[in-house]
Coordinates of C-alpha atoms in Angstrom, one line a residue:
Chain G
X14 CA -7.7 -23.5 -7.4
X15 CA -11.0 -21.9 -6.1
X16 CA -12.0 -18.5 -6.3
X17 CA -14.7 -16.4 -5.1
X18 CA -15.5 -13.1 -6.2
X19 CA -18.1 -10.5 -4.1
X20 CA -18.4 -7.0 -4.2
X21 CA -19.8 -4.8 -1.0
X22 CA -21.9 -1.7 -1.0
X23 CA -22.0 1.1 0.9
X24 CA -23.5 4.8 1.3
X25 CA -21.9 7.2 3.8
X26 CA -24.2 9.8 5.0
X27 CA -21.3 11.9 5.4
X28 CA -18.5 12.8 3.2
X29 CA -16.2 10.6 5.0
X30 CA -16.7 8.0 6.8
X31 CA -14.9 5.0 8.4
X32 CA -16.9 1.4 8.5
X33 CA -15.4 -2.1 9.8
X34 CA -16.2 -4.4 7.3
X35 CA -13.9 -7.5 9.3
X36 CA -17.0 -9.6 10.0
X37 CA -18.1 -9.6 5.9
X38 CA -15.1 -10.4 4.8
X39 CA -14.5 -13.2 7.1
X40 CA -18.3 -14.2 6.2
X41 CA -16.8 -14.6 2.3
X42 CA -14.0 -16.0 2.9
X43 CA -16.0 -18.9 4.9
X44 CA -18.4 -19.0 1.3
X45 CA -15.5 -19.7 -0.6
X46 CA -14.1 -22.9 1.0
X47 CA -10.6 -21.8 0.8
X48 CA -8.7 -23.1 3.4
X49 CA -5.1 -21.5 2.3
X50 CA -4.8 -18.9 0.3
X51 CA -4.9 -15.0 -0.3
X52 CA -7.8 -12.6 0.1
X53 CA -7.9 -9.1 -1.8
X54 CA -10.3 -6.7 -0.6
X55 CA -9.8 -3.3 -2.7
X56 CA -12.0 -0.4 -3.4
X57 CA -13.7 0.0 -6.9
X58 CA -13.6 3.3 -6.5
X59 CA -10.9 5.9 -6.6
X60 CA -11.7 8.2 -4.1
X61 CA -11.8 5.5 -1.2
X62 CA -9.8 3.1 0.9
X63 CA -9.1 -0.3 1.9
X64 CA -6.7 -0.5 4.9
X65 CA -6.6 -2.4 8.1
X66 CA -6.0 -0.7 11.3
X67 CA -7.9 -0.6 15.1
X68 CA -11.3 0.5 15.7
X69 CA -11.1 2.6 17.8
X70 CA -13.1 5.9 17.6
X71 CA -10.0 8.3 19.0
X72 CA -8.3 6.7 16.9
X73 CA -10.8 6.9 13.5
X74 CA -10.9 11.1 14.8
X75 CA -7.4 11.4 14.8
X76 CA -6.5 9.9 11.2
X77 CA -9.9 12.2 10.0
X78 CA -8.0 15.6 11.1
X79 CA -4.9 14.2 9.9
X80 CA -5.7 13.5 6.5
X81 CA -7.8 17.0 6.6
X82 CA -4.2 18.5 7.7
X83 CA -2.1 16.4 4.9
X84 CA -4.6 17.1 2.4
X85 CA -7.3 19.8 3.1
X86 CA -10.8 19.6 1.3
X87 CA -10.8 23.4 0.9
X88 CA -10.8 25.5 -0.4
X89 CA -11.8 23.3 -3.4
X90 CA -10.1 26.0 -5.8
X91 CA -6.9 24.9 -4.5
X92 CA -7.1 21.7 -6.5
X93 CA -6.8 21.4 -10.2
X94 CA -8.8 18.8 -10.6
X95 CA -12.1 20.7 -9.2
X96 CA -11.5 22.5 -12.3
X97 CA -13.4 19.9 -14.0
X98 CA -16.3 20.6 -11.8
X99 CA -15.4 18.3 -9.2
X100 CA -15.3 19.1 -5.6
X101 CA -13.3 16.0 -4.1
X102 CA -9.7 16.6 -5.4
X103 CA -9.0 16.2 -1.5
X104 CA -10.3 12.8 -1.6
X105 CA -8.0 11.3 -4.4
X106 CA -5.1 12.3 -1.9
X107 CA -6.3 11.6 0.8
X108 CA -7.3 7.6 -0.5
X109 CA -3.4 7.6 -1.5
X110 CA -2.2 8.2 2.4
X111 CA -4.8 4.9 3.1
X112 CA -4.0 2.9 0.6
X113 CA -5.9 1.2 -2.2
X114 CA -6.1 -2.2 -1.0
X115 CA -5.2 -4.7 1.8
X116 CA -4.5 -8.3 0.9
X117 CA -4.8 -10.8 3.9
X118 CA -4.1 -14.5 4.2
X119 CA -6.1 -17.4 4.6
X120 CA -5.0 -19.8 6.7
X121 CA -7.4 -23.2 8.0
X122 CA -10.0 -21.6 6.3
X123 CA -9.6 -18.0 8.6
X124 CA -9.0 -14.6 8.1
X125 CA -5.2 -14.8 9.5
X126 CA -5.3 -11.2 11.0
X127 CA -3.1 -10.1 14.3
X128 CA -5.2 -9.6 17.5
X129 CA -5.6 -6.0 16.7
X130 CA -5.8 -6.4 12.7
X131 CA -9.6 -4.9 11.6
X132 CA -10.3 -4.5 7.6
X133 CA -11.8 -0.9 7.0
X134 CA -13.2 0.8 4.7
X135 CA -11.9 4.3 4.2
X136 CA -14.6 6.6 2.4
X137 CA -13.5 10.1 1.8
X138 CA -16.1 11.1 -0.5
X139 CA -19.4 9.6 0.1
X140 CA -23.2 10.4 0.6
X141 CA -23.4 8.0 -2.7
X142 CA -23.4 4.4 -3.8
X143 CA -19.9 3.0 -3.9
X144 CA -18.4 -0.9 -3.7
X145 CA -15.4 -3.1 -2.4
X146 CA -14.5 -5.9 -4.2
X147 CA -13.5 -8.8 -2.4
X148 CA -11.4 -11.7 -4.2
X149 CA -10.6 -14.8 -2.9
X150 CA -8.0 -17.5 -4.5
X151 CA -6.3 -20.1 -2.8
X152 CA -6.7 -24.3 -1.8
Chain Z
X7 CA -1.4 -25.5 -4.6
X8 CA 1.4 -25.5 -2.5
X9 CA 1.6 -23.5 0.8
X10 CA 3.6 -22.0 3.8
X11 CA 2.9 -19.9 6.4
X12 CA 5.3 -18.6 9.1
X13 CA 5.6 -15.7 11.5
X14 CA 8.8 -13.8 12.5
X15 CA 9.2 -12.0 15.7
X16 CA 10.6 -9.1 16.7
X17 CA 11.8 -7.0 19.9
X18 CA 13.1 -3.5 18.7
X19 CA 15.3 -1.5 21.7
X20 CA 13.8 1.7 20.8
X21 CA 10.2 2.8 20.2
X22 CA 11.4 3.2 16.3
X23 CA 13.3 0.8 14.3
X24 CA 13.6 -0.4 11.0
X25 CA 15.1 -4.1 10.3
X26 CA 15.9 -5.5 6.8
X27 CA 14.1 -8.9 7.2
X28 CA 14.9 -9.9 3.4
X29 CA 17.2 -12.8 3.9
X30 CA 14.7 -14.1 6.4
X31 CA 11.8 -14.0 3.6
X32 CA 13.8 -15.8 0.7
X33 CA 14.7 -18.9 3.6
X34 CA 10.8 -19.2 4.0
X35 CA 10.4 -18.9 0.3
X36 CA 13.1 -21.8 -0.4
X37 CA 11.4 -23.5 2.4
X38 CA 7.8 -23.6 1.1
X39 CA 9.6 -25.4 -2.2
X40 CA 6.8 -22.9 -4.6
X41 CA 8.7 -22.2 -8.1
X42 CA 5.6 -19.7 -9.0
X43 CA 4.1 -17.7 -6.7
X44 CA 2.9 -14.8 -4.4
X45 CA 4.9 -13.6 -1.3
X46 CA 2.9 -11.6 1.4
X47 CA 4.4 -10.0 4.0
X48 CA 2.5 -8.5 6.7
X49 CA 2.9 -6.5 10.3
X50 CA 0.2 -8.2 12.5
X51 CA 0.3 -5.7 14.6
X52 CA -0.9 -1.7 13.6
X53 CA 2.1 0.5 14.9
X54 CA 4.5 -1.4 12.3
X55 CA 5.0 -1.3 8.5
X56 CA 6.3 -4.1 6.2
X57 CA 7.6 -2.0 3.3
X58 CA 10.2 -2.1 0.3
X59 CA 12.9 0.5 -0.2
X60 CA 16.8 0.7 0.2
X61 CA 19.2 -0.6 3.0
X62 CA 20.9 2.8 3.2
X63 CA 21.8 4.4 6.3
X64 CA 21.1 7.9 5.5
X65 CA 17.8 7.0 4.1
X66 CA 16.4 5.1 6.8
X67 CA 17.2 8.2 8.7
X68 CA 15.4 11.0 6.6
X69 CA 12.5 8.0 6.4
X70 CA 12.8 8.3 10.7
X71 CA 12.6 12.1 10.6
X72 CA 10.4 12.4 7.8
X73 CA 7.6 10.7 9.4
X74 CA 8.4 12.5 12.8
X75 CA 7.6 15.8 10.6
X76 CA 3.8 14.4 9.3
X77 CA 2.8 12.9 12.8
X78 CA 5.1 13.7 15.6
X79 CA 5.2 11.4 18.5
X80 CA 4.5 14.9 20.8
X81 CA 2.2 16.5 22.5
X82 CA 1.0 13.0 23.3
X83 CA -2.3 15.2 24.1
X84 CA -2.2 15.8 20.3
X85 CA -4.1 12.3 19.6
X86 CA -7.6 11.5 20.7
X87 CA -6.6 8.0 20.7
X88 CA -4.0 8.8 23.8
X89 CA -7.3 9.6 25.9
X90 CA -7.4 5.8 26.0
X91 CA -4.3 5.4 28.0
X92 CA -2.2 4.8 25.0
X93 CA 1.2 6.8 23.9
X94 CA 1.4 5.3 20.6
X95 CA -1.2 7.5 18.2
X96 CA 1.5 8.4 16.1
X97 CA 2.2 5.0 15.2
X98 CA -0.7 3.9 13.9
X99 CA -0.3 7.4 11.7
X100 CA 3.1 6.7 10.5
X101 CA 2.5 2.8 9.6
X102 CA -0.5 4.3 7.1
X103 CA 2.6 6.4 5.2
X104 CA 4.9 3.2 5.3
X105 CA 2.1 0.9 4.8
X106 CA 1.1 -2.7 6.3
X107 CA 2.2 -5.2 3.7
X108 CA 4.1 -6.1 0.4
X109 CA 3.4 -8.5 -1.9
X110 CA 6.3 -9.9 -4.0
X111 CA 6.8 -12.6 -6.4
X112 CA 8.3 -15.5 -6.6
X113 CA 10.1 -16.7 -10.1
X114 CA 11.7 -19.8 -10.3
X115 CA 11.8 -20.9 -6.6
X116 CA 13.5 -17.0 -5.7
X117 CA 12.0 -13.2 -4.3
X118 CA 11.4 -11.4 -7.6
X119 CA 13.2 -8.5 -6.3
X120 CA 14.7 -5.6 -8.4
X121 CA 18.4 -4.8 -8.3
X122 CA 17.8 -2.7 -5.1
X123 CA 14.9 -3.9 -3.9
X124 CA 15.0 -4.8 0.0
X125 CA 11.8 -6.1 2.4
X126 CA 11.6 -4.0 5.5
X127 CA 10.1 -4.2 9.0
X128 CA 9.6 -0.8 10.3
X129 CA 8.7 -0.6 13.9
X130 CA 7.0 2.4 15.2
X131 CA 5.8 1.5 18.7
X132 CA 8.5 -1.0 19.8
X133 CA 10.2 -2.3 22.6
X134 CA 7.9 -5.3 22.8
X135 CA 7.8 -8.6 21.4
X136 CA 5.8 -8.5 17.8
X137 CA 5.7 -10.6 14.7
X138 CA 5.4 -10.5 11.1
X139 CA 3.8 -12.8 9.0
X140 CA 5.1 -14.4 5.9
X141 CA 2.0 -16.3 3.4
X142 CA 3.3 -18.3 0.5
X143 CA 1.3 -19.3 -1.7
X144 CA 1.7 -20.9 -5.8
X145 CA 2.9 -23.9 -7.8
Chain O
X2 CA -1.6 -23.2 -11.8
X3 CA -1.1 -20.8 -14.3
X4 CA 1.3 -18.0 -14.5
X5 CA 3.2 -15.0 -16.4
X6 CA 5.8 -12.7 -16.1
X7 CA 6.7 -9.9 -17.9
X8 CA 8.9 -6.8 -17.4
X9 CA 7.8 -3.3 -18.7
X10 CA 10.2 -0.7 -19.6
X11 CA 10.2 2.9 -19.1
X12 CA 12.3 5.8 -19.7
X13 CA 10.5 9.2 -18.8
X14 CA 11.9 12.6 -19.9
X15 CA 11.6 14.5 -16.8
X16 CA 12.5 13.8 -13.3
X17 CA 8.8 12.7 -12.5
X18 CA 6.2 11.6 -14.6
X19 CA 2.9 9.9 -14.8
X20 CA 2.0 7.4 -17.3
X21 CA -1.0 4.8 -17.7
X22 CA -0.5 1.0 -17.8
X23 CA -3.6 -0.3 -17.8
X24 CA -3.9 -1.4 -21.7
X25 CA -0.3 -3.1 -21.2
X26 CA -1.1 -5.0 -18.3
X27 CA -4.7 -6.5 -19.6
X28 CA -2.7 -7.7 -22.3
X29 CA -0.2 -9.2 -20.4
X30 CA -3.9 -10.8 -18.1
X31 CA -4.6 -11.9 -21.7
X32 CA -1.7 -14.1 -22.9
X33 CA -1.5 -15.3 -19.5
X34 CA -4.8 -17.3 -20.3
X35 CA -5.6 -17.0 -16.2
X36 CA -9.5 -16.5 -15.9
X37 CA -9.5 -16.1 -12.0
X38 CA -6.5 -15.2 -9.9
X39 CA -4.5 -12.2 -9.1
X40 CA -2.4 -9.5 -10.6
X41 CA 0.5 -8.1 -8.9
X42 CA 2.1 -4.9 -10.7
X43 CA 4.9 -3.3 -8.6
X44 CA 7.5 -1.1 -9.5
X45 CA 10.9 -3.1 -9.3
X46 CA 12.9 0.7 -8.5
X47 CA 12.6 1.9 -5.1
X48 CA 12.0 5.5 -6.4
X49 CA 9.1 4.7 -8.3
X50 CA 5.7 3.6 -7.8
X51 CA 2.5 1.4 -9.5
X52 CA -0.6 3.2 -7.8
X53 CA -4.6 3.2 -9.2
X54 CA -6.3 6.4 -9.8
X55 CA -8.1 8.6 -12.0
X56 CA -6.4 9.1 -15.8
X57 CA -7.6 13.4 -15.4
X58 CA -4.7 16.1 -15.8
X59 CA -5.5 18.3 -13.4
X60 CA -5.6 15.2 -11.1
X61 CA -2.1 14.0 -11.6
X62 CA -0.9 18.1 -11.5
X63 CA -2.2 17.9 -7.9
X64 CA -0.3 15.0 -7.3
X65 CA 2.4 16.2 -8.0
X66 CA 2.7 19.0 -6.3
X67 CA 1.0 17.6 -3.4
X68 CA 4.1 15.1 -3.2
X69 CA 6.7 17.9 -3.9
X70 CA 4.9 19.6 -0.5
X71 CA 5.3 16.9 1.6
X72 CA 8.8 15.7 0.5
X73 CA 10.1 18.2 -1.2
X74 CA 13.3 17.8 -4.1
X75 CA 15.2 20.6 -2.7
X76 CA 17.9 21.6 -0.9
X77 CA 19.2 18.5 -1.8
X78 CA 21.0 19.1 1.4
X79 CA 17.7 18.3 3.5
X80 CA 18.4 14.8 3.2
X81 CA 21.3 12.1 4.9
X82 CA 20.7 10.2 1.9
X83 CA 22.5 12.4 -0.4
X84 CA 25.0 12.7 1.1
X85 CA 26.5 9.7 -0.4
X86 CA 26.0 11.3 -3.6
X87 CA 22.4 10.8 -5.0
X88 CA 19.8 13.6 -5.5
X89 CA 16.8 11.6 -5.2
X90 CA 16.0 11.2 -1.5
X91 CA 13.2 12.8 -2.1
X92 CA 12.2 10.3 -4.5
X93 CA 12.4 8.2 -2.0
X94 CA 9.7 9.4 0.0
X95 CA 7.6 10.1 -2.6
X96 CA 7.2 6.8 -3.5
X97 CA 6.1 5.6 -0.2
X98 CA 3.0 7.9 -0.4
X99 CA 1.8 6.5 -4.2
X100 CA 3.3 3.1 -2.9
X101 CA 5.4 0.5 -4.5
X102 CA 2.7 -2.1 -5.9
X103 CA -1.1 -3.0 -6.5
X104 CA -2.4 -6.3 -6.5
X105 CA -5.4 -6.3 -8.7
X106 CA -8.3 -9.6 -9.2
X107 CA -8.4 -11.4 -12.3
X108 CA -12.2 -12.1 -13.1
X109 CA -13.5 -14.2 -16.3
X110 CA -9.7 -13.4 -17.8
X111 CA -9.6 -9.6 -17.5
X112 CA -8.8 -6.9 -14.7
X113 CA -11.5 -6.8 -12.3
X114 CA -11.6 -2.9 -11.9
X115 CA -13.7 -0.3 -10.7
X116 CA -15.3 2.4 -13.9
X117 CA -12.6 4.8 -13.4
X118 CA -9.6 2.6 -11.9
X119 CA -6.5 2.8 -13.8
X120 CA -3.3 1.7 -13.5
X121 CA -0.6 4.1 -13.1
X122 CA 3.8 4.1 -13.2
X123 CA 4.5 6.9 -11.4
X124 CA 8.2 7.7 -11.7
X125 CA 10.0 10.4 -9.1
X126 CA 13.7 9.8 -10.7
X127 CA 13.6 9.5 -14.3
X128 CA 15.6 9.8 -17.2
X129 CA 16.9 6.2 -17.5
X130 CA 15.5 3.0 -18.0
X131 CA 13.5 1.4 -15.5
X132 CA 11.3 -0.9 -15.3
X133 CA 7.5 -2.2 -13.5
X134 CA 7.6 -6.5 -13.0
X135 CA 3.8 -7.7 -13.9
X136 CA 3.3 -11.3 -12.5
X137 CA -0.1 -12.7 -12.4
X138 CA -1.2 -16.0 -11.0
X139 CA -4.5 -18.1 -11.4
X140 CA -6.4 -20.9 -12.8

């Protein structure tokens, strides 16, 4: 079986933020020689997402107010956990509605995504250094 | 490592529908002859969830109206992303609460499944030919 | 190929409850001998859920409150679903938030997770025995 492992960095200048990251997954799974298999791309971090959707910037505004609707970032004393001195309660619920991780197939060596299908990255606490961790196993 | 891949397609009369698609995974399971394995299960497209929950009338209905309540299909002027042309805004919202994918795995040639456990297709844009796809991949 | 699979049991003594995996499932990474594959954890109960998130109190207090705001346990009346009987629609719905399973890497024989990933069984219709399927596959 082969296996590649590769993390990727990132640093929102914002609080949230929404970044495509298709093209450097594709570029891993091509490193890894694995022509059929599965391909795990999660966030190492709690307070962020993984989740494949459109890019498309109405779109990208539209799930931003309605994740600020579901699960409002103030006032911060609304959340227990900013009792701890944290401020981004918001974001550990909000990362929930997105999703953790996305796992895609590999098929002849490709990315086997639906014509619309683009891997994001889903940061709802940013304006910091934070990491995806891509995993690749397969044949 | 064996493999299968295979897609299933779908043409739901309404805009919203949801389709219990289990028996169709455990024929591609038997098919791909893996004892040991991973199941994915995908919507390639991004108005449509693959999802795990109960074959129950009732609940597929408070599921329908449920989601209705956290990103209504109206005021289509209520999305940015219905500037583009589009209707469908809310779909690409309600697929992020059913999600895009299970994962599921295979013992001894058969769907791991729990006692109640049934693989969904939930269509939220429909009316329209779309597909599914099924990745198989294990020993 | 390598594999393992292995059911863990819970019985929590409230309707809901929150309770951290993570040391069971590395142990279960462990006697699988797998260096470098993948993990899948799902809950095998369609009212329950295996998520990743912070182990803090206050954290999983928001949670759960959050979750009883957006699908809320009573009337018991709000939902088809109980009609037939049950009380746990809600439970339902819940558990399509936290989601049903996570799928996590396998790196040099141990989870491959992020400084403050852990891995949660989240349960919104307790008081009897139910239980979480681990199956991890790899080389």
């Amino acid at each position: 079986m082969k296996h590649l492992r590769e993390e990727l960095w990132f640093n929102t200048p914002h609080r949230r933020g929404y970044i495509n990251i298709t093209d450097r997954v594709e570029e891993a799974v091509r490193r890894s020689g694995v022509q059929n298999g599965l391909c795990l791309v999660n966030a190492m971090h709690i307070t962020a997402s993984v989740y494949v959707n459109d890019d498309e910037g109405g779109l990208i505004e539209d799930y931003d107010g309605w994740l600020e609707e579901l699960a409002p970032h103030e006032p911060i004393s609304r959340y227990r956990h900013n009792r701890t001195g944290e401020d981004n309660a918001d974001a550990h619920l909000k990362r929930q509605i997105m999703g953790r991780e996305v796992v895609v197939a590999i098929t002849d060596g490709r990315l086997d995504l639906g014509p619309w299908e683009q891997i994001f990255y889903g940061e709802f606490d940013g304006r910091r250094r934070k990491r995806v961790l891509v995993k690749i196993v397969g044949g």
